Coordinates of C-alpha atoms in Angstrom, one line a residue:
X17 CA -34.0 -44.2 -6.7
X18 CA -32.6 -42.7 -10.0
X19 CA -33.0 -39.1 -8.8
X20 CA -31.4 -40.4 -5.2
X21 CA -28.3 -41.8 -7.1
X22 CA -27.8 -38.8 -9.6
X23 CA -28.3 -36.5 -6.3
X24 CA -25.5 -38.3 -4.6
X25 CA -23.5 -38.2 -8.1
X26 CA -23.5 -35.0 -8.2
X27 CA -22.5 -34.4 -4.7
X28 CA -19.5 -36.7 -5.1
X29 CA -18.5 -34.8 -7.9
X30 CA -18.7 -31.4 -5.9
X31 CA -16.9 -32.8 -3.7
X32 CA -14.0 -34.0 -5.8
X33 CA -13.7 -30.7 -7.4
X34 CA -13.9 -29.0 -4.0
X35 CA -10.7 -31.1 -3.2
X36 CA -8.7 -30.4 -6.6
X37 CA -9.6 -26.9 -6.4
X38 CA -8.2 -26.8 -2.6
X39 CA -4.9 -28.4 -3.9
X40 CA -4.7 -26.1 -6.5
X41 CA -4.8 -23.3 -4.1
X42 CA -2.4 -24.9 -1.6
X43 CA 0.1 -25.3 -4.4
X44 CA -0.4 -21.8 -5.3
X45 CA 0.0 -20.7 -2.1
X46 CA 3.6 -22.1 -2.0
X47 CA 5.0 -19.7 -4.9
X48 CA 5.8 -16.3 -3.9
X49 CA 4.2 -13.5 -6.2
X50 CA 5.9 -11.9 -8.7
X51 CA 6.4 -8.7 -10.6
X52 CA 8.1 -7.2 -13.4
X53 CA 9.5 -3.6 -12.8
X54 CA 9.9 -1.7 -15.8
X55 CA 12.2 1.2 -16.9
X56 CA 11.1 4.7 -16.0
X57 CA 10.8 7.4 -19.3
X58 CA 11.2 10.3 -17.4
X59 CA 12.4 11.9 -14.1
X60 CA 10.4 10.8 -11.3
X61 CA 9.6 13.7 -8.6
X62 CA 9.6 12.1 -5.2
X63 CA 6.4 14.1 -4.0
X64 CA 4.2 10.9 -2.6
X65 CA 1.9 11.8 -5.7
X66 CA 3.1 9.2 -8.5
X67 CA 1.6 11.9 -11.4
X68 CA 4.2 10.9 -13.6
X69 CA 3.2 8.9 -16.9
X70 CA 5.7 6.2 -15.8
X71 CA 3.8 6.0 -12.9
X72 CA 0.5 5.7 -14.9
X73 CA 1.6 3.1 -16.9
X74 CA 3.1 1.0 -14.4
X75 CA 0.9 -2.1 -13.1
X76 CA -0.4 -2.4 -9.7
X77 CA 0.8 -5.6 -7.5
X78 CA -2.0 -7.8 -6.7
X79 CA -3.7 -6.8 -3.3
X80 CA -1.6 -7.4 -0.2
X81 CA -3.1 -10.9 2.0
X82 CA -2.7 -11.3 5.5
X83 CA 0.9 -12.4 6.1
X84 CA 0.0 -16.1 7.0
X85 CA -1.7 -16.0 3.6
X86 CA -5.2 -16.9 4.3
X87 CA -7.2 -14.0 6.0
X88 CA -8.1 -11.2 4.0
X89 CA -6.8 -7.6 5.3
X90 CA -9.4 -5.4 6.5
X91 CA -7.9 -2.3 4.2
X92 CA -6.5 -2.6 0.8
X93 CA -2.7 -2.1 -0.1
X94 CA -0.8 -2.3 -3.3
X95 CA 2.3 -1.1 -4.8
X96 CA 3.8 0.0 -8.0
X97 CA 7.5 -0.3 -9.1
X98 CA 9.7 1.1 -11.5
X99 CA 13.5 1.8 -12.1
X100 CA 16.1 3.7 -14.0
X101 CA 19.8 3.6 -14.3
X102 CA 20.2 5.3 -10.8
X103 CA 17.5 4.4 -8.1
X104 CA 14.6 1.7 -7.6
X105 CA 11.4 3.5 -7.0
X106 CA 8.4 2.0 -5.1
X107 CA 4.9 3.4 -4.9
X108 CA 2.5 2.3 -2.1
X109 CA -1.0 3.1 -1.7
X110 CA -2.9 2.3 1.6
X111 CA -6.6 2.4 2.4
X112 CA -6.9 3.8 5.9
X113 CA -10.4 5.7 7.5
X114 CA -7.9 6.8 10.4
X115 CA -4.4 7.9 9.1
X116 CA -2.4 9.1 12.2
X117 CA 1.1 8.5 13.6
X118 CA 3.5 10.3 16.2
X119 CA 7.0 8.7 15.6
X120 CA 9.6 11.1 14.6
X121 CA 12.9 10.2 15.6
X122 CA 14.9 8.5 12.7
X123 CA 15.6 5.0 13.6
X124 CA 13.2 4.6 15.9
X125 CA 11.0 1.5 16.3
X126 CA 8.5 2.5 13.6
X127 CA 6.1 -0.4 13.4
X128 CA 4.8 0.9 16.8
X129 CA 2.8 2.9 14.5
X130 CA 1.0 1.7 11.2
X131 CA 3.6 1.7 8.8
X132 CA 4.8 0.2 5.4
X133 CA 7.9 -1.7 5.1
X134 CA 10.6 -2.6 2.1
X135 CA 12.6 -5.7 2.6
X136 CA 15.4 -5.9 -0.1
X137 CA 17.9 -9.0 -0.9
X138 CA 19.7 -8.0 -3.9
X139 CA 21.9 -11.0 -4.2
X140 CA 18.9 -13.4 -3.1
X141 CA 21.5 -15.5 -1.1
X142 CA 19.1 -14.6 2.0
X143 CA 21.8 -13.4 4.0
X144 CA 23.0 -9.5 4.1
X145 CA 19.4 -7.7 3.3
X146 CA 18.1 -4.5 3.7
X147 CA 14.6 -3.3 5.9
X148 CA 13.2 0.2 5.6
X149 CA 10.0 1.4 7.2
X150 CA 8.1 4.8 7.0
X151 CA 5.1 6.0 8.9
X152 CA 2.7 8.2 7.8
X153 CA 5.0 11.2 8.9
X154 CA 7.9 10.0 6.4
X155 CA 10.1 8.7 9.6
X156 CA 12.4 6.3 8.6
X157 CA 14.1 3.4 10.0
X158 CA 16.3 2.0 7.8
X159 CA 19.1 -1.1 8.6
X160 CA 21.0 -3.6 7.2
X161 CA 20.9 -7.2 8.2
X162 CA 23.8 -9.6 8.1
X163 CA 21.4 -12.5 8.3
X164 CA 18.1 -13.6 9.5
X165 CA 17.6 -13.8 13.0
X166 CA 17.3 -17.3 13.4
X167 CA 20.9 -17.5 12.2
X168 CA 22.2 -14.9 15.2
X169 CA 22.6 -12.1 13.0
X170 CA 24.0 -8.4 13.4
X171 CA 21.9 -6.2 12.9
X172 CA 23.5 -3.0 11.8
X173 CA 21.1 0.2 12.7
X174 CA 23.9 2.6 11.6
X175 CA 23.7 1.6 7.9
X176 CA 21.7 4.9 6.2
X177 CA 20.6 5.0 2.5
X178 CA 22.1 8.7 2.2
X179 CA 20.9 9.1 -1.1
X180 CA 17.5 7.5 -0.8
X181 CA 14.3 10.2 -0.9
X182 CA 10.8 9.5 0.2
X183 CA 7.7 11.3 0.4
X184 CA 3.8 10.9 2.0
X185 CA 0.6 12.3 0.7
X186 CA -2.7 12.0 3.2
X187 CA -5.8 11.1 1.1
X188 CA -7.4 12.9 4.2
X189 CA -6.4 14.7 7.4
X190 CA -3.9 13.4 9.3
X191 CA -4.3 13.1 13.2
X192 CA -7.9 14.2 13.2
X193 CA -10.2 11.6 14.6
X194 CA -13.5 13.6 13.7
X195 CA -13.9 12.6 10.0
X196 CA -13.1 9.4 8.0
X197 CA -10.0 9.2 5.7
X198 CA -9.3 7.6 2.6
X199 CA -5.8 6.6 3.3
X200 CA -2.0 7.6 2.6
X201 CA 0.7 7.1 -0.2
X202 CA 4.4 6.7 0.2
X203 CA 6.5 7.3 -2.9
X204 CA 10.3 6.1 -2.3
X205 CA 13.6 6.2 -4.4
X206 CA 16.5 4.3 -3.6
X207 CA 20.1 4.7 -5.2
X208 CA 21.2 1.6 -6.4
X209 CA 24.7 3.1 -5.0
X210 CA 23.3 2.9 -1.6
X211 CA 22.9 -0.9 -1.9
X212 CA 26.3 -1.6 -3.1
X213 CA 28.3 -4.1 -1.5
X214 CA 31.5 -3.3 -3.2
X215 CA 32.7 0.1 -4.0
X216 CA 33.1 -0.7 -7.6
X217 CA 29.8 -2.8 -8.0
X218 CA 27.8 -2.5 -11.0
X219 CA 24.4 -3.6 -9.1
X220 CA 22.2 -2.0 -11.4
X221 CA 19.7 -5.3 -12.2
X222 CA 18.8 -4.9 -15.7
X223 CA 17.3 -7.9 -17.0
X224 CA 17.8 -9.8 -13.6
X225 CA 15.7 -10.3 -10.6
X226 CA 15.8 -9.3 -6.8
X227 CA 13.9 -11.0 -3.9
X228 CA 12.0 -8.4 -2.4
X229 CA 9.2 -8.1 0.6
X230 CA 6.7 -5.8 1.4
X231 CA 4.9 -5.7 4.7
X232 CA 2.1 -3.5 5.9
X233 CA 1.9 -3.1 9.8
X234 CA -1.7 -1.9 11.4
X235 CA -2.8 -1.5 14.6
X236 CA -6.4 -1.2 16.3
X237 CA -6.5 2.1 17.8
X238 CA -7.6 4.2 21.0
X239 CA -8.9 7.7 20.6
X240 CA -7.8 9.9 24.0
X241 CA -8.7 13.5 24.3
X242 CA -8.6 13.8 20.5
X243 CA -5.0 11.7 20.0
X244 CA -4.8 8.3 18.6
X245 CA -2.8 5.6 20.3
X246 CA -2.1 2.0 20.1
X247 CA -5.3 -0.1 21.4
X248 CA -4.8 -2.1 24.8
X249 CA -6.3 -5.1 26.2
X250 CA -8.4 -3.8 29.2
X251 CA -8.0 -6.9 31.1
X252 CA -4.1 -7.3 30.5
X253 CA -2.8 -3.6 29.9
X254 CA -1.0 -4.8 27.2
X255 CA -1.0 -3.5 23.4
X256 CA -3.3 -5.8 21.3
X257 CA -1.2 -7.6 18.2
X258 CA -0.8 -5.7 14.9
X259 CA -2.0 -7.0 11.9
X260 CA 0.7 -8.0 9.4
X261 CA -0.3 -7.4 5.8
X262 CA 2.1 -8.5 3.1
X263 CA 2.5 -8.7 -0.8
X264 CA 4.0 -12.1 -1.0
X265 CA 2.4 -14.3 1.7
X266 CA 5.4 -15.7 4.5
X267 CA 2.7 -18.4 5.7
X268 CA 4.4 -17.7 9.4
X269 CA 4.1 -14.0 11.3
X270 CA 7.9 -13.4 10.4
X271 CA 9.2 -11.1 7.6
X272 CA 12.7 -12.3 8.5
X273 CA 12.7 -15.6 6.2
X274 CA 13.7 -13.9 2.9
X275 CA 13.3 -17.3 0.9
X276 CA 9.8 -16.6 1.2
X277 CA 9.9 -13.1 -0.5
X278 CA 8.6 -11.9 -4.1
X279 CA 10.5 -11.9 -7.2
X280 CA 11.1 -8.6 -9.0
X281 CA 12.0 -8.7 -12.4
X282 CA 13.8 -5.6 -13.8
X283 CA 12.8 -5.5 -17.5
X284 CA 15.1 -3.4 -19.9
X285 CA 11.8 -2.7 -21.6
X286 CA 10.1 1.1 -21.2
X287 CA 7.1 1.2 -19.0
X288 CA 3.8 1.5 -21.4
X289 CA 5.8 -0.5 -24.2
X290 CA 5.6 -4.2 -24.9
X291 CA 5.1 -6.1 -21.8
X292 CA 7.5 -8.6 -20.6
X293 CA 7.4 -11.9 -19.3
X294 CA 9.2 -13.6 -16.3
X295 CA 9.3 -16.8 -15.2
X296 CA 10.9 -18.1 -11.8
X297 CA 14.0 -20.2 -12.4
X298 CA 13.7 -24.0 -12.0
X299 CA 16.8 -23.5 -9.7
X300 CA 14.7 -21.4 -7.5
X301 CA 12.2 -24.1 -7.2
X302 CA 14.6 -26.5 -5.8
X303 CA 15.9 -23.7 -3.5
X304 CA 12.6 -23.6 -1.6
X305 CA 12.6 -27.4 -1.1
X306 CA 15.9 -26.9 0.2
X307 CA 14.8 -24.1 2.7
X308 CA 11.7 -26.6 3.5
X309 CA 14.3 -28.9 4.9
X310 CA 16.5 -26.5 6.4
X311 CA 13.3 -24.9 8.4
X312 CA 12.3 -28.3 9.4
X313 CA 15.8 -29.0 10.9
X314 CA 16.4 -26.5 12.4
X315 CA 13.1 -26.2 14.2
X316 CA 13.3 -29.8 15.1
X317 CA 9.7 -30.6 13.4
X318 CA 10.6 -33.9 12.0
X319 CA 8.5 -33.3 9.3
X320 CA 10.8 -34.6 6.8
X321 CA 12.7 -38.2 7.6
X322 CA 16.2 -38.6 6.7
X323 CA 17.6 -42.2 5.5
X324 CA 21.4 -43.3 6.0
X325 CA 23.1 -45.6 3.1
X326 CA 26.9 -46.0 2.3
X327 CA 27.5 -43.4 5.1
X328 CA 25.2 -41.0 3.3
X329 CA 21.8 -39.0 4.8
X330 CA 19.2 -38.2 2.2
X331 CA 15.6 -37.4 1.7
X332 CA 12.9 -39.4 -0.2
X333 CA 12.9 -38.1 -3.7
X334 CA 10.7 -34.9 -4.9
X335 CA 9.3 -34.1 -8.0
X336 CA 10.0 -30.5 -9.0
X337 CA 8.9 -29.4 -12.3
X338 CA 8.6 -33.4 -13.5
X339 CA 12.5 -33.7 -12.4
X340 CA 13.5 -35.9 -9.5
X341 CA 15.1 -34.3 -6.5
X342 CA 17.2 -36.0 -4.0
X343 CA 18.5 -33.7 -1.4
X344 CA 21.6 -35.0 1.1
X345 CA 22.6 -34.0 4.3
X346 CA 26.3 -33.4 5.5
X347 CA 27.5 -33.1 9.2
X348 CA 30.8 -31.7 9.7
X349 CA 32.6 -29.8 12.7
X350 CA 31.1 -26.3 11.8
X351 CA 27.7 -27.4 11.5
X352 CA 25.7 -29.0 8.5
X353 CA 25.2 -28.6 4.6
X354 CA 22.1 -29.4 2.8
X355 CA 22.5 -29.9 -0.8
X356 CA 21.5 -31.4 -4.0
X357 CA 22.4 -31.3 -7.9
X358 CA 20.2 -29.6 -9.9
X359 CA 18.3 -31.5 -12.5
X360 CA 17.8 -28.2 -14.3
X361 CA 21.1 -26.8 -14.6
X362 CA 23.6 -29.4 -13.1
X363 CA 24.7 -26.9 -10.2
X364 CA 25.3 -27.8 -6.5
X365 CA 22.5 -25.9 -4.7
X366 CA 23.2 -25.6 -0.8
X367 CA 22.1 -24.5 2.4
X368 CA 24.2 -24.2 5.3
X369 CA 23.8 -24.3 8.7
X370 CA 24.0 -20.7 8.9
X371 CA 21.2 -20.5 6.7
X372 CA 23.0 -18.9 3.7
X373 CA 22.4 -20.0 0.4
X374 CA 25.2 -20.5 -2.1
X375 CA 25.6 -22.0 -5.5
X376 CA 28.5 -24.0 -6.8
X377 CA 29.9 -25.0 -10.1
X378 CA 29.0 -28.1 -11.8

């Protein structure tokens, strides 16, 4: 009897521990990933190789994960970042046993090939962001989006990153199905000048952070007469769904929710010198909650309940970093606003019905 009780005591302890770990994992998944980008110490030659000492000293990101944040991707993907007074630099490494691509037209739908994508929201207001895509042929699709699709945006396909440089290196043989490859690497330099929203704007983000997303699209493939193509379902004749592997999980199959992208902090320290620390601002954690409420409202899921008192709509308090946060919902002729007063900075944080984030003075 004693052995039986001891055995079940251990079982109960294991179950409680598993639930505890599960809660930690779920909590961790809700926090976007972060990366510290250091200053380059020499001129970076854009050749797809990353042979410079700066690149060798730059840390790798975490391995990419499935866009929904659960499944482990079939092939590994990682990225590095650097910056200097003129450019932000990216170096992506993609493992892939079959390196292929056939799209050569600029601004074509690049993700119909296997590709690598960069999303940039310098202002962090979830409006006015950049999407850039590359395939293994170094064919580029660069565009500016006035807002996410959910807000009824305009996509400016005519926007061009005129000073941008990029190069691809293949670790294997391109478009050759007779052997297995190691993968391909992509090196990118984007001038800050190309990302200005005003003629005289100083947008070099030293000591600041940007919201940045990375996505890798991969397809199952067929080989016909020695040529690669996207695999189709033999029953329907339609292409099989693509795989979406990302640096910071979106939890939905949609890269166009910028509030979920990762945080990249631009350290003023040179790469290889004193490591720098970056903590996500507490107000941004409040911001995430506001967007939870926003998505729930526009998708009409009804997960969050709104109460009414003294003519005001408000939610149950949520504890964020040990502080109580109560969001209010105001309806007006042009839509609605979800807002709260930050318990950390006393600023008003707000998300409008158009999905744009705003910070108002105290």
